[in-house]
Every structure is written in C-alpha cells, then in structure tokens.
Coordinates of C-alpha atoms and ligand atoms in Angstrom, one line a residue:
X1 CA 0.0 -0.1 0.0
X2 CA 1.1 3.6 -0.9
X3 CA 0.0 6.6 1.3
X4 CA 0.6 10.4 1.0
X5 CA 1.9 11.5 4.1
X6 CA 3.4 8.4 5.6
X7 CA 6.6 6.2 4.3
X8 CA 7.3 2.7 5.3
X9 CA 10.8 1.1 5.1
X10 CA 11.9 -2.3 6.2
X11 CA 15.2 -3.7 7.3
X12 CA 14.8 -7.2 8.1
X13 CA 12.7 -7.4 11.1
X14 CA 12.7 -3.6 12.2
X15 CA 10.2 -1.3 10.1
X16 CA 10.7 2.7 10.2
X17 CA 7.5 4.5 9.9
X18 CA 7.8 8.0 8.9
X19 CA 5.3 10.7 9.3
X20 CA 5.9 12.6 6.0
X21 CA 4.6 16.2 6.0
X22 CA 7.8 18.2 6.4
X23 CA 6.3 21.3 5.1
X24 CA 3.9 21.9 8.4
X25 CA 6.3 20.0 10.6
X26 CA 4.5 16.5 10.1
X27 CA 1.0 18.0 11.7
X28 CA -1.6 15.4 11.8
X29 CA -4.4 15.8 9.9
X30 CA -7.5 13.4 9.1
X31 CA -5.6 11.9 6.0
X32 CA -2.4 11.3 7.9
X33 CA -3.9 9.8 10.9
X34 CA -6.1 7.1 8.6
X35 CA -3.0 6.5 6.9
X36 CA -1.0 5.7 10.3
X37 CA -3.6 3.6 11.2
X38 CA -3.6 1.6 7.9
X39 CA 0.2 1.5 8.3
X40 CA 0.0 -0.1 12.0
X41 CA -2.7 -2.4 10.8
X42 CA -0.4 -3.7 8.0
X43 CA 2.8 -3.9 10.3
X44 CA 0.5 -5.9 12.9
X45 CA -0.3 -8.4 9.9
X46 CA 3.5 -8.6 9.0
X47 CA 5.4 -11.6 10.5
X48 CA 8.7 -10.6 9.2
X49 CA 8.2 -7.3 11.4
X50 CA 9.5 -7.9 15.1
X51 CA 9.9 -3.9 16.1
X52 CA 8.7 -0.5 14.7
X53 CA 10.7 2.5 15.0
X54 CA 8.1 5.9 14.4
X55 CA 9.7 9.2 13.6
X56 CA 9.0 12.4 11.8
X57 CA 10.4 13.6 8.1
X58 CA 13.0 16.4 8.2
X59 CA 15.5 17.7 10.8
X60 CA 13.1 19.7 12.6
X61 CA 10.3 17.9 14.1
X62 CA 8.8 14.5 14.9
X63 CA 5.2 16.1 15.0
X64 CA 4.2 19.7 15.7
X65 CA 0.7 18.6 17.0
X66 CA -2.8 18.2 15.5
X67 CA -3.3 20.3 12.3
X68 CA -4.3 23.6 13.4
X69 CA -5.4 24.9 10.1
X70 CA -7.3 21.5 9.8
X71 CA -9.1 21.7 13.2
X72 CA -9.8 25.6 12.5
X73 CA -12.5 24.2 9.8
X74 CA -14.0 21.6 12.1
X75 CA -17.8 21.8 13.4
X76 CA -18.2 20.3 16.8
X77 CA -19.4 17.0 15.7
X78 CA -16.2 16.8 13.2
X79 CA -14.0 17.8 16.1
X80 CA -15.3 14.5 17.9
X81 CA -14.7 12.4 14.9
X82 CA -11.2 14.0 14.6
X83 CA -10.8 13.4 18.3
X84 CA -12.0 9.5 18.0
X85 CA -10.0 8.9 15.1
X86 CA -6.7 10.3 16.8
X87 CA -7.6 8.1 19.9
X88 CA -8.2 5.1 17.8
X89 CA -5.1 5.5 15.8
X90 CA -3.1 5.7 18.8
X91 CA -4.5 2.9 20.7
X92 CA -3.8 1.0 17.7
X93 CA 0.0 1.7 18.2
X94 CA -0.3 1.4 22.3
X95 CA -1.8 -2.2 21.4
X96 CA 0.2 -3.2 18.3
X97 CA 1.7 -6.9 19.0
X98 CA 5.1 -5.4 18.7
X99 CA 7.2 -2.8 20.5
X100 CA 7.0 0.9 18.8
X101 CA 10.0 3.1 19.5
X102 CA 9.3 6.6 19.0
X103 CA 12.6 8.5 17.5
X104 CA 11.7 11.9 18.4
X105 CA 13.6 14.4 16.0
X106 CA 12.5 17.7 17.0
X107 CA 9.4 19.1 17.9
X108 CA 6.8 16.9 19.5
X109 CA 4.0 19.3 20.7
X110 CA 0.6 18.5 21.4
X111 CA -0.6 15.7 19.3
X112 CA 3.2 15.0 18.6
X113 CA 3.8 14.4 22.3
X114 CA 0.7 12.4 22.8
X115 CA 1.7 10.2 19.8
X116 CA 5.3 9.7 21.2
X117 CA 3.3 8.5 24.6
X118 CA 1.5 6.2 22.6
X119 CA 4.4 4.5 21.6
X120 CA 6.6 1.8 24.1
X121 CA 9.8 3.5 24.3
X122 CA 10.9 7.2 23.7
X123 CA 14.2 8.4 22.5
X124 CA 14.9 12.0 21.8
X125 CA 17.6 13.8 19.9
X126 CA 19.4 16.7 22.0
X127 CA 17.6 19.3 20.0
X128 CA 13.8 17.5 20.5
X129 CA 11.1 19.7 22.2
X130 CA 8.3 18.2 23.9
X131 CA 5.0 20.0 25.5
X132 CA 1.4 20.1 25.3
X133 CA 0.3 23.8 23.8
X134 CA -3.1 23.1 23.4
X135 CA -4.6 25.0 26.5
X136 CA -2.7 28.1 24.8
X137 CA -4.9 27.5 21.7
X138 CA -8.3 27.1 23.7
X139 CA -8.2 23.7 23.5
X140 CA -7.6 20.5 25.8
X141 CA -5.3 17.5 24.6
X142 CA -7.7 15.3 22.6
X143 CA -5.5 12.5 21.7
X144 CA -5.3 10.8 25.1
X145 CA -2.7 13.2 26.5
X146 CA -4.4 14.0 29.7
X147 CA -4.7 10.0 30.6
X148 CA -1.1 9.0 28.8
X149 CA 1.0 12.0 30.5
X150 CA -0.5 11.2 33.9
X151 CA 0.3 7.6 33.7
X152 CA 3.7 8.5 32.6
X153 CA 5.0 11.3 34.8
X154 CA 2.8 11.8 37.8
X155 CA -0.5 13.8 38.2
X156 CA 0.9 17.0 39.5
X157 CA 3.6 17.2 36.9
X158 CA 1.0 16.3 34.5
X159 CA -1.1 19.2 35.4
X160 CA 1.9 21.6 35.4
X161 CA 2.6 20.3 31.8
X162 CA -0.8 20.7 30.4
X163 CA -2.0 24.2 32.4
X164 CA 0.9 25.9 31.6
X165 CA 1.3 24.8 28.1
X166 CA 5.3 25.2 28.6
X167 CA 7.8 23.4 26.2
X168 CA 10.8 21.2 27.5
X169 CA 13.9 20.6 26.0
X170 CA 15.0 16.9 26.1
X171 CA 17.4 16.8 28.7
X172 CA 14.2 17.8 31.1
X173 CA 12.1 15.3 29.6
X174 CA 14.3 12.8 30.0
X175 CA 14.8 13.7 34.0
X176 CA 11.0 13.9 34.2
X177 CA 10.6 10.6 32.8
X178 CA 8.9 11.6 29.5
X179 CA 11.8 10.2 27.4
X180 CA 14.1 7.2 27.9
X181 CA 17.1 8.6 26.2
X182 CA 18.7 11.9 24.7
X183 CA 21.1 11.2 21.6
X184 CA 22.9 13.5 19.3
X185 CA 20.4 14.1 16.4
X186 CA 23.1 12.2 14.0
X187 CA 22.8 9.5 16.2
X188 CA 19.1 9.0 16.6
X189 CA 18.1 6.5 14.1
X190 CA 20.7 4.4 14.4
X191 CA 20.8 4.3 18.3
X192 CA 16.9 3.1 18.1
X193 CA 17.8 0.8 15.2
X194 CA 20.4 -0.9 17.5
X195 CA 17.8 -0.9 20.1
X196 CA 15.2 -2.3 17.9
X197 CA 17.8 -5.0 17.0
X198 CA 18.2 -6.0 20.5
X199 CA 14.6 -6.3 20.6
X200 CA 13.9 -8.3 17.4
X201 CA 16.5 -10.8 18.6
X202 CA 14.3 -12.2 21.6
X203 CA 11.6 -14.0 21.7
X204 CA 8.8 -12.2 19.8
X205 CA 5.6 -13.9 21.3
X206 CA 7.5 -13.6 24.7
X207 CA 8.2 -9.4 24.0
X208 CA 4.5 -9.3 22.9
X209 CA 3.2 -11.0 25.9
X210 CA 5.5 -8.7 28.3
X211 CA 3.8 -5.7 26.4
X212 CA 0.4 -6.9 27.2
X213 CA 1.1 -7.8 30.6
X214 CA 2.3 -4.4 31.6
X215 CA -0.3 -2.7 29.5
X216 CA -3.1 -4.5 30.7
X217 CA -1.7 -4.7 34.3
X218 CA -1.8 -0.9 34.6
X219 CA -5.7 -0.8 34.3
X220 CA -5.7 -3.7 37.0
X221 CA -5.3 -4.0 40.7
X222 CA -2.2 -5.5 41.6
X223 CA -3.6 -8.9 42.6
X224 CA -5.3 -9.2 39.2
X225 CA -2.3 -7.9 37.7
X226 CA -0.2 -10.7 38.9
X227 CA -2.8 -13.2 38.1
X228 CA -2.8 -11.8 34.5
X229 CA 0.8 -12.1 34.1
X230 CA 0.9 -15.7 35.6
X231 CA -1.5 -16.9 32.9
X232 CA 0.2 -15.2 30.1
X233 CA 3.3 -16.8 31.7
X234 CA 1.7 -20.0 31.4
X235 CA 0.8 -19.0 27.6
X236 CA 4.6 -19.0 26.5
X237 CA 5.1 -22.7 27.9
X238 CA 3.0 -23.5 24.8
X239 CA 5.5 -21.8 22.1
X240 CA 8.1 -23.4 20.5
X241 CA 10.0 -20.1 21.3
X242 CA 10.3 -21.3 24.9
X243 CA 11.8 -24.7 23.5
X244 CA 14.3 -23.1 21.2
X245 CA 14.9 -20.4 24.1
X246 CA 15.7 -22.7 27.0
X247 CA 17.3 -25.3 24.5
X248 CA 19.9 -22.8 23.3
X249 CA 21.0 -21.6 26.7
X250 CA 21.6 -25.1 27.7
X251 CA 23.6 -25.9 24.2
X252 CA 25.5 -22.5 24.7
X253 CA 24.4 -21.2 21.5
X254 CA 22.4 -18.3 20.1
X255 CA 18.4 -18.7 20.2
X256 CA 16.9 -18.4 16.7
X257 CA 13.0 -17.6 17.5
X258 CA 10.3 -18.4 15.1
X259 CA 7.9 -16.5 16.8
X260 CA 5.6 -19.1 17.3
Ligands
DAK1 N1 -0.5 22.3 12.4 C1 -0.6 23.0 11.1 N2 0.6 23.9 10.6 C2 1.8 23.6 11.3 C3 1.9 23.3 12.8 C4 0.6 22.7 13.3 N3 0.4 21.7 14.4 N4 2.8 23.5 13.4 C5 3.6 24.1 12.4 N5 2.8 24.3 11.2 C6 3.3 25.0 10.2 C7 3.3 26.6 10.1 O1 2.1 26.9 10.1 C8 4.2 26.8 9.0 O2 3.4 26.5 8.1 P1 3.9 27.7 6.8 O3 3.6 29.3 7.4 O4 5.2 27.9 6.3 O5 2.8 27.7 5.6 C9 5.4 25.5 8.8 O6 4.5 24.7 9.9 C10 6.5 26.0 9.7 O7 6.2 26.4 10.8 P2 6.8 27.7 11.6 O8 7.2 28.6 10.6 O9 5.9 28.1 12.6 O10 8.3 26.8 12.3 P3 9.0 27.8 13.4 O11 10.4 26.9 13.5 O12 9.1 29.0 13.4 O13 8.0 27.0 14.7 C11 6.7 25.6 16.0 C12 8.2 25.9 15.1 C13 6.6 24.2 16.1 C14 7.3 26.4 17.6 C15 5.7 26.4 15.4 O14 5.4 26.0 14.5 C16 4.4 25.8 16.6 O15 4.0 26.8 17.4 N6 3.7 25.2 16.0 C17 2.1 24.7 16.4 C18 2.8 23.9 17.6 C19 1.1 23.6 18.6 O16 0.8 24.4 19.3 N7 1.1 22.2 18.4 C20 -0.2 21.8 19.3 C21 -1.2 22.0 18.1 S1 -2.7 21.7 19.0 C22 -8.7 17.7 19.6 C23 -7.8 16.5 19.0 C24 -6.7 16.9 19.0 C25 -5.8 17.8 19.7 C26 -7.0 18.5 20.5 C27 -8.2 18.4 20.6 N8 -10.0 17.2 19.5 C28 -10.7 17.3 18.4 C29 -10.9 17.6 20.8 C30 -4.5 18.3 19.8 C31 -4.3 19.7 19.6 C32 -2.9 19.9 19.2 O17 -2.2 19.1 19.1

C-alpha cells in the first residue's frame, strides 16, 4: 500500500514508519491519521516485522501537533470524530503486538507528544522539544494526553505540563521520565535501530506478551495483574520459542526464534 503522508521502510525485522509532511512540521490531519492507522494494521499483520520505529520527516520535527489549520474548520461533531480517529489510531499503536520506539527528532508538541506517549519507548534527539500547548489555543489535549501523560510522569507534573503549556527541552523531558534516552540528532536513528535489533533478537511472543502484561496490568489492581502475568507466563509455555530459548541456553548457542 502507498500513502501520501506516511513512509514505510523495512530492514529485516525492523520497520521505520515516517510521518512525512515536513512542510507543516508533520502536523496530523485526518488523512495522515487514517494512513498511520492503516500502516500500523499492515505492520501488525506482517510476520517479518518484530519492532517498529516511528519518526518524523525532516530535521525539525517529530510531529508539531494536530493540524491547526485543519482543526480551524471543524464543526463540534467533526471535532469529536477527529478526536476519536486520533484516539483510535494512537490506541492501535499502544496495542500493536510489537514494540514501537518513538525516535523524537525535533518538535513533539500537542498531538505529537501524545503520539510519542502512545509508543512503548521514547528516544529523543538533543534538539527535541516536547510539550502540550493545547490550552494556549483554547483547546484541551484530545488524543489521550491527559491520561497517558498522567500515567507516564505523575499527576502533579502532568497537570503542570498541561496547564502551563510550557515547552521542555530533551534533557528535562528525560529527567521527568517523559523520554528514556537523549542522543545527538545524527545518532538518533542508528541508536533506535540498534535497540530495535536487540529486541528483535529476543523471543517475539515473549516480547508481545510482556507488552500485554504491562499495558493490561496498568488498568488492573495489583493482585489481578499478578494473576494476569501468571496466565501469560503459562501461555509462553505453549510456544516453540520457549523450547528454542531454553535449548539454546543449555546448548550454549544463540537462540533462533520463530515467533511461534
Ligand atoms: N498545524 C499546522 N501547521 C503547522 C503546525 C501545526 N500544528 N505546526 C507548524 N505548522 C506549520 C506552520 O504553520 C508553518 O507553515 P507555513 O507558514 O510555512 O505555511 C510551517 O509548519 C513551519 O512552522 P513555523 O514557521 O511556525 O516554524 P518555527 O520553527 O518558526 O516554529 C513551532 C516551530 C513548532 C514552534 C511552531 O510551528 C508552532 O508553535 N507550531 C504549533 C505547535 C502547536 O501548538 N502544536 C499543538 C497543536 S494543538 C482534539 C484533537 C486533537 C488535539 C486537541 C483536541 N479534539 C478534536 C478535541 C490536539 C491538539 C494539538 O495538537
């Protein structure tokens, strides 16, 4: 499938998905969100792909937010539909059966910061700037930001970030736990690809179930989350990956996982 605003490249088990609207700093309009959802669905069905890296085209921006010009024209009902499309697309990233690494190569503002937060792991370039400027536009974060930011940092910090609309540099974003790593811009993709390669070499079903255990567990009380973890632990015992992983360890060789 080809898209107007999304690029997809595959390198073995690692796919790089690029939001490609650099003239408007990769702002998200309806078409881009729809295409992003289609690309995520395609990657979910692609058994060759084990890890996805999500980034923005150009050198200035990951995603500078929802497309403000597009939002200016929306009726309240259309705005509701736009917010639901964004939430659905971002949830499809969060629930994708493979890890998604956000390579934040510049501005990640509003919907862009929310998009990064829907990914599993965030790596920022030194020049990245993150924030939720919506209230400055008389809006609220509409793509899950009030909820994901609160879970990722803490309620007090999330409120400060959302109320003030302040923009944060990459070092501050790392200090508060919004991003995991900060690297020079020139090294961002190679850093993410190396991490993706390390993950791709592990048992794919085990990685998938680990993602599920963490995501599902966040919505459960601790006891239920432990039971869920134990259930998923039981599930991995039905996989050939478990046989291969354990045999490889005992035979002192590298495991070759089939993802089954
Ligand atoms: N939307 C549309 N165009 C954008 C854009 C955006 N978010 N951000 C930048 N652009 C466009 C600029 O208009 C400019 O276009 P031209 O003038 O060249 O035609 C081009 O990208 C380059 O931008 P600048 O010339 O402004 O570049 P600078 O380096 O000077 O400034 C900047 C970079 C990122 C500081 C600045 O562009 C900026 O402040 N951008 C807006 C950032 C922002 O406020 N983002 C949050 C958007 S609000 C909801 C659903 C979703 C949301 C809310 C509610 N519901 C439906 C309820 C989410 C809201 C948001 O994300």
